Tab-separated table of C-alpha atoms in Angstrom:
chain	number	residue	atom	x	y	z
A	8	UNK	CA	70.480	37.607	81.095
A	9	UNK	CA	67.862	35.241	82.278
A	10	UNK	CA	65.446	36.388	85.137
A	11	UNK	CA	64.397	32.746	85.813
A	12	UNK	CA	63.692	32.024	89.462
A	13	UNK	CA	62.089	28.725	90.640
A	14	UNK	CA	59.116	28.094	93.095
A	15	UNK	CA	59.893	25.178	95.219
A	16	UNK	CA	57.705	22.570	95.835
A	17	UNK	CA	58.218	21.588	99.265
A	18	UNK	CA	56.539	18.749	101.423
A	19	UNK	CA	57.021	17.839	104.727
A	20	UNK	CA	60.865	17.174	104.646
A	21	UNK	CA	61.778	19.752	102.281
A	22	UNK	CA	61.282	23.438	103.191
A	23	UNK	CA	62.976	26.388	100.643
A	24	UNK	CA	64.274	23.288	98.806
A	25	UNK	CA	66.337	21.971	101.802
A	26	UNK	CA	66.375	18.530	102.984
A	27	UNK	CA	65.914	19.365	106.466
A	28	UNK	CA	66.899	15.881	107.099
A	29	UNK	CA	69.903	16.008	105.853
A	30	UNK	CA	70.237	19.411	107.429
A	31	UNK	CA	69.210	18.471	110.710
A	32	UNK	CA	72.052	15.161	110.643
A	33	UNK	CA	74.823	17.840	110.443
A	34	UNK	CA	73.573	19.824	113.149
A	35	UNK	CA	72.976	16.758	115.538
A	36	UNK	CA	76.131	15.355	114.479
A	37	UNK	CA	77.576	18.681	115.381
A	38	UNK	CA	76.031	19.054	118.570
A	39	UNK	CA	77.147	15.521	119.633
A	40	UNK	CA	80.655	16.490	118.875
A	41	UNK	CA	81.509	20.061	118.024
A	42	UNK	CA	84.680	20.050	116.918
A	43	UNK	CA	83.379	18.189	113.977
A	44	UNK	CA	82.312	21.783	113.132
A	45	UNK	CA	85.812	23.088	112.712
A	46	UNK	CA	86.370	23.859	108.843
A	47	UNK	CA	89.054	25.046	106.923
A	48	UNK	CA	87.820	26.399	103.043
A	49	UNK	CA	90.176	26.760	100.231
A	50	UNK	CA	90.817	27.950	97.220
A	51	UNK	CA	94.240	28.362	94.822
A	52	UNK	CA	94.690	30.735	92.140
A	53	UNK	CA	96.936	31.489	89.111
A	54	UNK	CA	97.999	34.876	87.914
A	55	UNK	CA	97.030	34.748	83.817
A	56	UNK	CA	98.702	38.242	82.770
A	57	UNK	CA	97.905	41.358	83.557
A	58	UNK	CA	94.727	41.921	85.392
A	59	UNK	CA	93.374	38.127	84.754
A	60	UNK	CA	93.454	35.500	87.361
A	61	UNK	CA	91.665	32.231	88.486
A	62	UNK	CA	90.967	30.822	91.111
A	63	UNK	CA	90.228	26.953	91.249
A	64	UNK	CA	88.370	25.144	94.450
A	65	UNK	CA	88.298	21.968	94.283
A	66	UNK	CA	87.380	20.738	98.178
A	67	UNK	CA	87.709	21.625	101.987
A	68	UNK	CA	88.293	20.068	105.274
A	69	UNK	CA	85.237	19.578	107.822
A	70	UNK	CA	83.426	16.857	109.740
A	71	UNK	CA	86.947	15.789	110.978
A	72	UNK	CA	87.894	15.191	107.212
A	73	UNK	CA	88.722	16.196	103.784
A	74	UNK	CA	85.870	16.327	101.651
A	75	UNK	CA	85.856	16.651	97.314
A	76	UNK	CA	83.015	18.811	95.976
A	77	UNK	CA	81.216	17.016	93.002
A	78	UNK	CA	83.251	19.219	90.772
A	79	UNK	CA	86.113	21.776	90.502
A	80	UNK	CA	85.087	25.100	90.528
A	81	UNK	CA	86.972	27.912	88.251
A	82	UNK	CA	86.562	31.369	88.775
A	83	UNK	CA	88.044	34.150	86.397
A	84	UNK	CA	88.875	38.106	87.885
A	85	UNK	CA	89.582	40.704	85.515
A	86	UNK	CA	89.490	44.369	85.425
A	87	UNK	CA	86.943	46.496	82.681
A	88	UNK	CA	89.244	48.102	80.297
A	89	UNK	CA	88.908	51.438	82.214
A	90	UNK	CA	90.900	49.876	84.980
A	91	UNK	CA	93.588	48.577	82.526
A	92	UNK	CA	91.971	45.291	82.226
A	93	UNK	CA	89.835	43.238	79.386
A	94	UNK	CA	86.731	42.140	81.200
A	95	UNK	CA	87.590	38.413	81.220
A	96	UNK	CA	85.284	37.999	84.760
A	97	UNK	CA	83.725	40.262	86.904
A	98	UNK	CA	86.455	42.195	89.369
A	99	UNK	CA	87.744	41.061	92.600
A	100	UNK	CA	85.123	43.529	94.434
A	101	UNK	CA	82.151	42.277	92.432
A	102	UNK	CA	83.233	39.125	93.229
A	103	UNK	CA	83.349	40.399	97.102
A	104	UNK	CA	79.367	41.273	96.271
A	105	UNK	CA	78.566	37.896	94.613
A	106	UNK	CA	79.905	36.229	97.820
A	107	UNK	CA	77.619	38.517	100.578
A	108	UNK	CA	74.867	37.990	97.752
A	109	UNK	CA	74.583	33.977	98.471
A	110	UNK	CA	75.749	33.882	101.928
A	111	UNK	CA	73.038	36.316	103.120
A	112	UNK	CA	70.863	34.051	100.782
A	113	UNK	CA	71.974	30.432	101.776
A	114	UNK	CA	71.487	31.814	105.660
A	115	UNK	CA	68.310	33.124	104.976
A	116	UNK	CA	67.003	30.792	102.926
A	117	UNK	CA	68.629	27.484	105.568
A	118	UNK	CA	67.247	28.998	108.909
A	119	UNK	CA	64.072	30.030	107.321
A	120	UNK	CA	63.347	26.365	106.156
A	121	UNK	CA	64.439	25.397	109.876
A	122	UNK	CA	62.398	27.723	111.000
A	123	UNK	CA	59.016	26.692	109.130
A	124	UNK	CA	59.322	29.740	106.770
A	125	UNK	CA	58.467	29.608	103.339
A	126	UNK	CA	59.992	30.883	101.362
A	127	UNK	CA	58.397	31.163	97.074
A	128	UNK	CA	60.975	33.800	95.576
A	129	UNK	CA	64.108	35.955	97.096
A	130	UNK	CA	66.009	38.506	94.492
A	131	UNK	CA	68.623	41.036	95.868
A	132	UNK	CA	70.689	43.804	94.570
A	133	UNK	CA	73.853	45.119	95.931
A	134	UNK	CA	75.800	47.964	95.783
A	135	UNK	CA	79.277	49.051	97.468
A	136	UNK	CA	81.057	52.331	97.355
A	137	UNK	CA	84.589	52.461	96.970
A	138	UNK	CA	87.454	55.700	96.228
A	139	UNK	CA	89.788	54.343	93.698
A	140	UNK	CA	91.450	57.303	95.449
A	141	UNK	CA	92.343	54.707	98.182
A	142	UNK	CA	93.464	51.619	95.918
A	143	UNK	CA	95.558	54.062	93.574
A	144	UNK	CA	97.667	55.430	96.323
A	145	UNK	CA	96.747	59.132	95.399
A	146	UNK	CA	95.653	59.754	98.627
A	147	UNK	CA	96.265	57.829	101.618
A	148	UNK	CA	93.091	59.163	103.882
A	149	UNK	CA	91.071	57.499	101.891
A	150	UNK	CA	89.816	54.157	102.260
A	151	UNK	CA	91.130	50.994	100.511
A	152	UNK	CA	88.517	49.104	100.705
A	153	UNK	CA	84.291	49.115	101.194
A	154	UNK	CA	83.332	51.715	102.886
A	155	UNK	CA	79.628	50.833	102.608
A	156	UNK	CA	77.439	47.720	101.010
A	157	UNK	CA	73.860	47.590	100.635
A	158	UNK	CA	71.495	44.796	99.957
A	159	UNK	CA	67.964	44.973	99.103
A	160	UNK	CA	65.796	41.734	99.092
A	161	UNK	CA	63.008	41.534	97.782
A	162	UNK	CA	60.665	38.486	98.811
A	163	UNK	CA	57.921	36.571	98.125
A	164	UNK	CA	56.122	34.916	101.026
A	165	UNK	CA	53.765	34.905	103.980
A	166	UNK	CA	53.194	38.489	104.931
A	167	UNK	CA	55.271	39.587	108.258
A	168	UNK	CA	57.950	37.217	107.342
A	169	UNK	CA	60.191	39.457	106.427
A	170	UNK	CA	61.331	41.207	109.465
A	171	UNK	CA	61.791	37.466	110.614
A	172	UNK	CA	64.217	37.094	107.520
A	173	UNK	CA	66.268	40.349	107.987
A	174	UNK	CA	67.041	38.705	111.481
A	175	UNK	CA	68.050	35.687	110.160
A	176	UNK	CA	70.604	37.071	107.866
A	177	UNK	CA	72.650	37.870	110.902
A	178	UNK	CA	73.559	34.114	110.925
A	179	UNK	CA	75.906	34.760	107.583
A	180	UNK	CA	79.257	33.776	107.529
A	181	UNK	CA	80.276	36.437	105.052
A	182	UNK	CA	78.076	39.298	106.538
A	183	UNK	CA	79.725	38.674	109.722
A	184	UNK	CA	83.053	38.715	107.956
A	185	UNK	CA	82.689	42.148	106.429
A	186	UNK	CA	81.567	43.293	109.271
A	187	UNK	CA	83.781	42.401	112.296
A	188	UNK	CA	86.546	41.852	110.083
A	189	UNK	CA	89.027	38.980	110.187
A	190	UNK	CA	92.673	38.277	110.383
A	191	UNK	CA	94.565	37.847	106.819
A	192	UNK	CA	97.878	36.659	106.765
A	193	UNK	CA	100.039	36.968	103.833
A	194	UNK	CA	103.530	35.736	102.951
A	195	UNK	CA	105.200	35.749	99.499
A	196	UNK	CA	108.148	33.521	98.673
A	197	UNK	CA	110.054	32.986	95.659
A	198	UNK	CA	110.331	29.771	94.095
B	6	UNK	CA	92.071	20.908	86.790
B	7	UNK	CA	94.326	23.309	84.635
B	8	UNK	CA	98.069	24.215	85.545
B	9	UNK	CA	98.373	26.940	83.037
B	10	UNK	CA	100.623	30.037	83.876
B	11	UNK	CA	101.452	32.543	81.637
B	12	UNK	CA	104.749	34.555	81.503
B	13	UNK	CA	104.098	37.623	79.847
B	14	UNK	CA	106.165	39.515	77.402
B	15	UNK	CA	106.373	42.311	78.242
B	16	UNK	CA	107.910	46.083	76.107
B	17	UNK	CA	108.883	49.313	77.734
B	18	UNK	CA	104.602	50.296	77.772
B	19	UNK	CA	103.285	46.668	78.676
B	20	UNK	CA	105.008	45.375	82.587
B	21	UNK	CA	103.614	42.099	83.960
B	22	UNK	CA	100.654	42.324	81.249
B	23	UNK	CA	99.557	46.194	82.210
B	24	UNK	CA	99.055	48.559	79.659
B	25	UNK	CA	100.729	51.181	82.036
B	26	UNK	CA	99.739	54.282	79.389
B	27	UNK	CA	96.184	53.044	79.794
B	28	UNK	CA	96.368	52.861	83.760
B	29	UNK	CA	98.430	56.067	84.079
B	30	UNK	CA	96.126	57.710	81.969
B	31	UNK	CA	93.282	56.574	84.265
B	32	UNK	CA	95.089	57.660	87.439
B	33	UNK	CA	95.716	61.312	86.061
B	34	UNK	CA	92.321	61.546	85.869
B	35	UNK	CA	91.484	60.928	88.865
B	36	UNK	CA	94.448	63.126	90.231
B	37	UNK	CA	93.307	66.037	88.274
B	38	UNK	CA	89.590	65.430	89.633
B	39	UNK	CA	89.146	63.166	93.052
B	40	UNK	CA	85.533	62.632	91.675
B	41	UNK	CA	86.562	60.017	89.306
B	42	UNK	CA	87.330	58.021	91.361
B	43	UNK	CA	83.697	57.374	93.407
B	44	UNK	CA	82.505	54.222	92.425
B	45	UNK	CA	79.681	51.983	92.732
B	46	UNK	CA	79.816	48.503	92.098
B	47	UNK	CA	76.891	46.231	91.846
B	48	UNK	CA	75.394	42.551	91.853
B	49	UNK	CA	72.245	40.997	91.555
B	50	UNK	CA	71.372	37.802	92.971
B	51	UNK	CA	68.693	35.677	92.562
B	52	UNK	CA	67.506	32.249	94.719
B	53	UNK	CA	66.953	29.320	92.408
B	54	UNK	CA	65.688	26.989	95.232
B	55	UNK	CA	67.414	25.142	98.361
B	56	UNK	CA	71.063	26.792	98.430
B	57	UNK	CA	71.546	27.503	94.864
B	58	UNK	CA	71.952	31.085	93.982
B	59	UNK	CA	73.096	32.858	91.018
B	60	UNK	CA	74.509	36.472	90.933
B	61	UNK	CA	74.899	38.276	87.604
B	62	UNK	CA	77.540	41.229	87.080
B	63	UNK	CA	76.472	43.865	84.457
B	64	UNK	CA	78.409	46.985	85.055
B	65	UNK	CA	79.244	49.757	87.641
B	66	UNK	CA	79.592	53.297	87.998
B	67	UNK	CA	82.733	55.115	88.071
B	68	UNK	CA	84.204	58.073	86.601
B	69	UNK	CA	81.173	59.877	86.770
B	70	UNK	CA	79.003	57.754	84.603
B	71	UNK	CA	77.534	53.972	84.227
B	72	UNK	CA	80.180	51.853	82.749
B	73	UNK	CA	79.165	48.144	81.294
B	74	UNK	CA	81.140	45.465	81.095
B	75	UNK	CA	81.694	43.840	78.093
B	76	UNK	CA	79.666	40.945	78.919
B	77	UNK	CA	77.217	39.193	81.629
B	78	UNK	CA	79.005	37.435	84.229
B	79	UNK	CA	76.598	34.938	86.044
B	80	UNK	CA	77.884	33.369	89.144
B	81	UNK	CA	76.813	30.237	90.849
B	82	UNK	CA	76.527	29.037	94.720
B	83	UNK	CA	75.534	26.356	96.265
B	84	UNK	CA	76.571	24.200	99.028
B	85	UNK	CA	78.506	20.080	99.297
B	86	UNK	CA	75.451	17.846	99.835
B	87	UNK	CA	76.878	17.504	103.864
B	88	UNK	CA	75.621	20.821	104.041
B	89	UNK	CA	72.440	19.951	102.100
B	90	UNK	CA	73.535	21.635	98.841
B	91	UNK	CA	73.958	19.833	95.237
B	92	UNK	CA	77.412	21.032	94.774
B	93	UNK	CA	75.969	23.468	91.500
B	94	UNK	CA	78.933	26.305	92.818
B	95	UNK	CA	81.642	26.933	94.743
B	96	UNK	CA	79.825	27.583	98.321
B	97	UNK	CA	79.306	31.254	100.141
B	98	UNK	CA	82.862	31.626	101.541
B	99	UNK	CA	84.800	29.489	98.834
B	100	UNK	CA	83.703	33.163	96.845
B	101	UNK	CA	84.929	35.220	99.449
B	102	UNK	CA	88.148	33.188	99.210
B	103	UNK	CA	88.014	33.671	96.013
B	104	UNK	CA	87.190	37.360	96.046
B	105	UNK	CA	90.548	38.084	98.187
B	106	UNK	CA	93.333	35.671	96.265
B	107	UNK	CA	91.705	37.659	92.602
B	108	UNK	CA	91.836	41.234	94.643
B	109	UNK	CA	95.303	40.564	95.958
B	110	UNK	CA	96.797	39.070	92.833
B	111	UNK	CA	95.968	42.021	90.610
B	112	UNK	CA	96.990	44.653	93.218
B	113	UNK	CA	100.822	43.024	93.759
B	114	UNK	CA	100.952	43.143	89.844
B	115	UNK	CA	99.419	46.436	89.196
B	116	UNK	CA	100.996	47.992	91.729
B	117	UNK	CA	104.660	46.132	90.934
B	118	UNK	CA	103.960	47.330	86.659
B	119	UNK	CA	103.826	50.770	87.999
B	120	UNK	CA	107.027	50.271	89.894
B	121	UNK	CA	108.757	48.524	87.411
B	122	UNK	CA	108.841	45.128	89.288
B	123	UNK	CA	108.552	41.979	86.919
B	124	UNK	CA	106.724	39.342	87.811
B	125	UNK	CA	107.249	36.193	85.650
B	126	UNK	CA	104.489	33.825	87.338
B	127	UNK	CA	102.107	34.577	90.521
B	128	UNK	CA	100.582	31.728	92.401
B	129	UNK	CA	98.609	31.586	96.002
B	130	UNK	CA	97.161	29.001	97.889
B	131	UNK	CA	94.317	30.124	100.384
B	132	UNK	CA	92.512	28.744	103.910
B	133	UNK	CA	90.240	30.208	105.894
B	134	UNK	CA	88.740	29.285	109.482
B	135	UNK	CA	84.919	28.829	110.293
B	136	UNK	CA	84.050	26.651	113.223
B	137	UNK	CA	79.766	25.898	112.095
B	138	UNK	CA	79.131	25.779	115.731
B	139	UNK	CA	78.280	29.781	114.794
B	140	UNK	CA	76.437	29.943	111.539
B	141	UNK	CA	74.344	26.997	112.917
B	142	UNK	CA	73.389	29.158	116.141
B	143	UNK	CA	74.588	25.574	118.291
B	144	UNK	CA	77.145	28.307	120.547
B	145	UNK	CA	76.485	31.935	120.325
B	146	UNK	CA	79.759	32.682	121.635
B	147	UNK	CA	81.541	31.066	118.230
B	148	UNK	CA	82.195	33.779	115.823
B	149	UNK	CA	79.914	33.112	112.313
B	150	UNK	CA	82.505	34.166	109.931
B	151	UNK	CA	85.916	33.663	109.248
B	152	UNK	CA	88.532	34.386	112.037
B	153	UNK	CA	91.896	33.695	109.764
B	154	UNK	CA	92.384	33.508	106.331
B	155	UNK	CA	96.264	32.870	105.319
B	156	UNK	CA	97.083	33.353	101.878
B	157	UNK	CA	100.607	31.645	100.580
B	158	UNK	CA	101.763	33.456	97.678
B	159	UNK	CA	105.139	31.591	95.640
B	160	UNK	CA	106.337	34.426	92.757
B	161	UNK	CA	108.881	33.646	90.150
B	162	UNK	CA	111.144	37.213	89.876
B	163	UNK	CA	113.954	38.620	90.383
B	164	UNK	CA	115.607	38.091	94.105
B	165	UNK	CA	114.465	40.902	96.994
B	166	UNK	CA	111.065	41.410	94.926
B	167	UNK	CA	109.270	39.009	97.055
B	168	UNK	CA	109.047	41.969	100.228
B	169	UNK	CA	108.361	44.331	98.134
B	170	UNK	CA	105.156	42.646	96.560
B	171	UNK	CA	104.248	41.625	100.047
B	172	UNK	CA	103.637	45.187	100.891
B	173	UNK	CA	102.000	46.551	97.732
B	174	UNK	CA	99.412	43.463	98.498
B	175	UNK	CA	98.031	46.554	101.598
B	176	UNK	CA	96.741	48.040	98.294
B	177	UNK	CA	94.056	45.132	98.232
B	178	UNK	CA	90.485	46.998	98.296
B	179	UNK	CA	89.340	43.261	99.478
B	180	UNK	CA	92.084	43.095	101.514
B	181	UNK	CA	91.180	45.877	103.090
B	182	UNK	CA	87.553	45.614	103.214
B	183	UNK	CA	88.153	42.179	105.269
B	184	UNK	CA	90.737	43.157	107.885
B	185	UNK	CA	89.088	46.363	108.089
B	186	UNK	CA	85.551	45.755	108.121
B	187	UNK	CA	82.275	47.569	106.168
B	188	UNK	CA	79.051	48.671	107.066
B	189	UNK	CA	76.557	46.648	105.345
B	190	UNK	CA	72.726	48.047	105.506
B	191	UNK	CA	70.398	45.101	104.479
B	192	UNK	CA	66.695	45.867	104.176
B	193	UNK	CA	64.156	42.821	102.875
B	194	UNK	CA	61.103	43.958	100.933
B	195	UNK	CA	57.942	41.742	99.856
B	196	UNK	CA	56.610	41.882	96.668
């Protein structure tokens, strides 16, 4: 496992490593016309066997558009063998983690640099309970899902920016997902 | 981009890929002692510079001890440059999209083995809704997170499965976790 982390080198335009430029364009733009902030994210996935799927993501729709990333993304789920799987990617719920871990990053990390906060290193750990006595339908009191997450960052920077940072995570897409929920609808139809 | 599906083979032990002697065994454990079930699952993340992020996966706890995987998963985020990323990952809530098709997926098959439902091929196609006017703090009154996520699942299986699966997807931890909602405690340290 590699503990690398990089120290930006930021001048005037580039704060955390962001353009702000570039950054500030797609908020003007948005603020001139906001329903060119409307997006709609994607991703498809194919079952492999068993516990093994992956998802591939290959673009979304924003800006009034459909826009390509640079490349396709794959991601592989499994299960640990414990859970009848053979560890072929990190689980559906760890992937749940890695997902809070770089949105409550990127937000930090993208307001800070608005902001004028700078920002030299940012780790985090996470950690989320869950009763398999939920998922595994032995008892239905229990809770399916998270019942509790918690992330620790740990930060290098100006001293007293950090309280300033713990604010700014509130800005997260996926925090605020988690927790105020969101609609999910599923249908399933033969082919 | 791959189209790969795999149509497992399945004996009277092995349905849709599961081991079900190795799950069942699992969930008798559990049965016989609630305990077992408690887990604790875990990421790390750590900033490499403008939106780029990378989590790694190790291991959790469950069953009453540390389990590791059997290898490092390392996971990647960044952001399309319009949102002044270099396109190194699939972005913030791409993962979460991610997160929910995997967690789905392997519940409807899990879930199905143990019922004795076939499932010859599994494929979804996922969207989810975030207007940027939030996460960019341009209209506080825009939710920052998703507000609908609609996942399209086509099976291959016998007729009158496809209702069935549809309800053993409320098994979905992530599911769960995202119509439901989590407490998330986030604290941010210096160093």
């Amino acid at each position: 496992m590699s503990t690398q982390t990089r120290t930006t080198t930021d001048d005037g335009n580039t704060v955390n490593g962001i353009h702000l430029d570039t950054l500030q364009a797609t908020v003007n733009a948005i603020a001139s016309d906001p329903m060119l902030g409307q997006c709609r994210f994607r991703a498809s996935n194919t079952w492999l066997g068993g516990n093994h799927n992956r998802s591939t993501i290959t673009g979304f729709y924003g800006a009034k558009q459909e826009i390509a990333h640079q490349q396709t993304f794959e991601l592989h789920a499994d299960e640990p063998p414990i859970l009848a799987g053979h560890d072929e990617g990190a689980n559906p719920v760890e992937h749940l983690l890695n997902a809070l871990a770089a949105c409550v990053t990127t937000s930090m990390v993208a307001h800070a640099a608005v902001h004028g906060i700078h920002i030299e290193t940012l780790k985090s750990e996470l950690e989320g309970d869950i009763d398999l006595n939920g998922f595994l339908g032995l008892d239905s009191s229990v809770p399916k899902g998270f019942t509790d997450i918690r992330v620790r960052f740990t930060v290098r920077t100006d001293a007293g920016n950090e309280e300033r940072l713990k604010q700014l995570a509130a800005f997260s897409p996926v925090l605020n997902t988690l927790t105020k929920g969101t609609q999910v609808m599923i249908t399933v139809n033969g082919r």
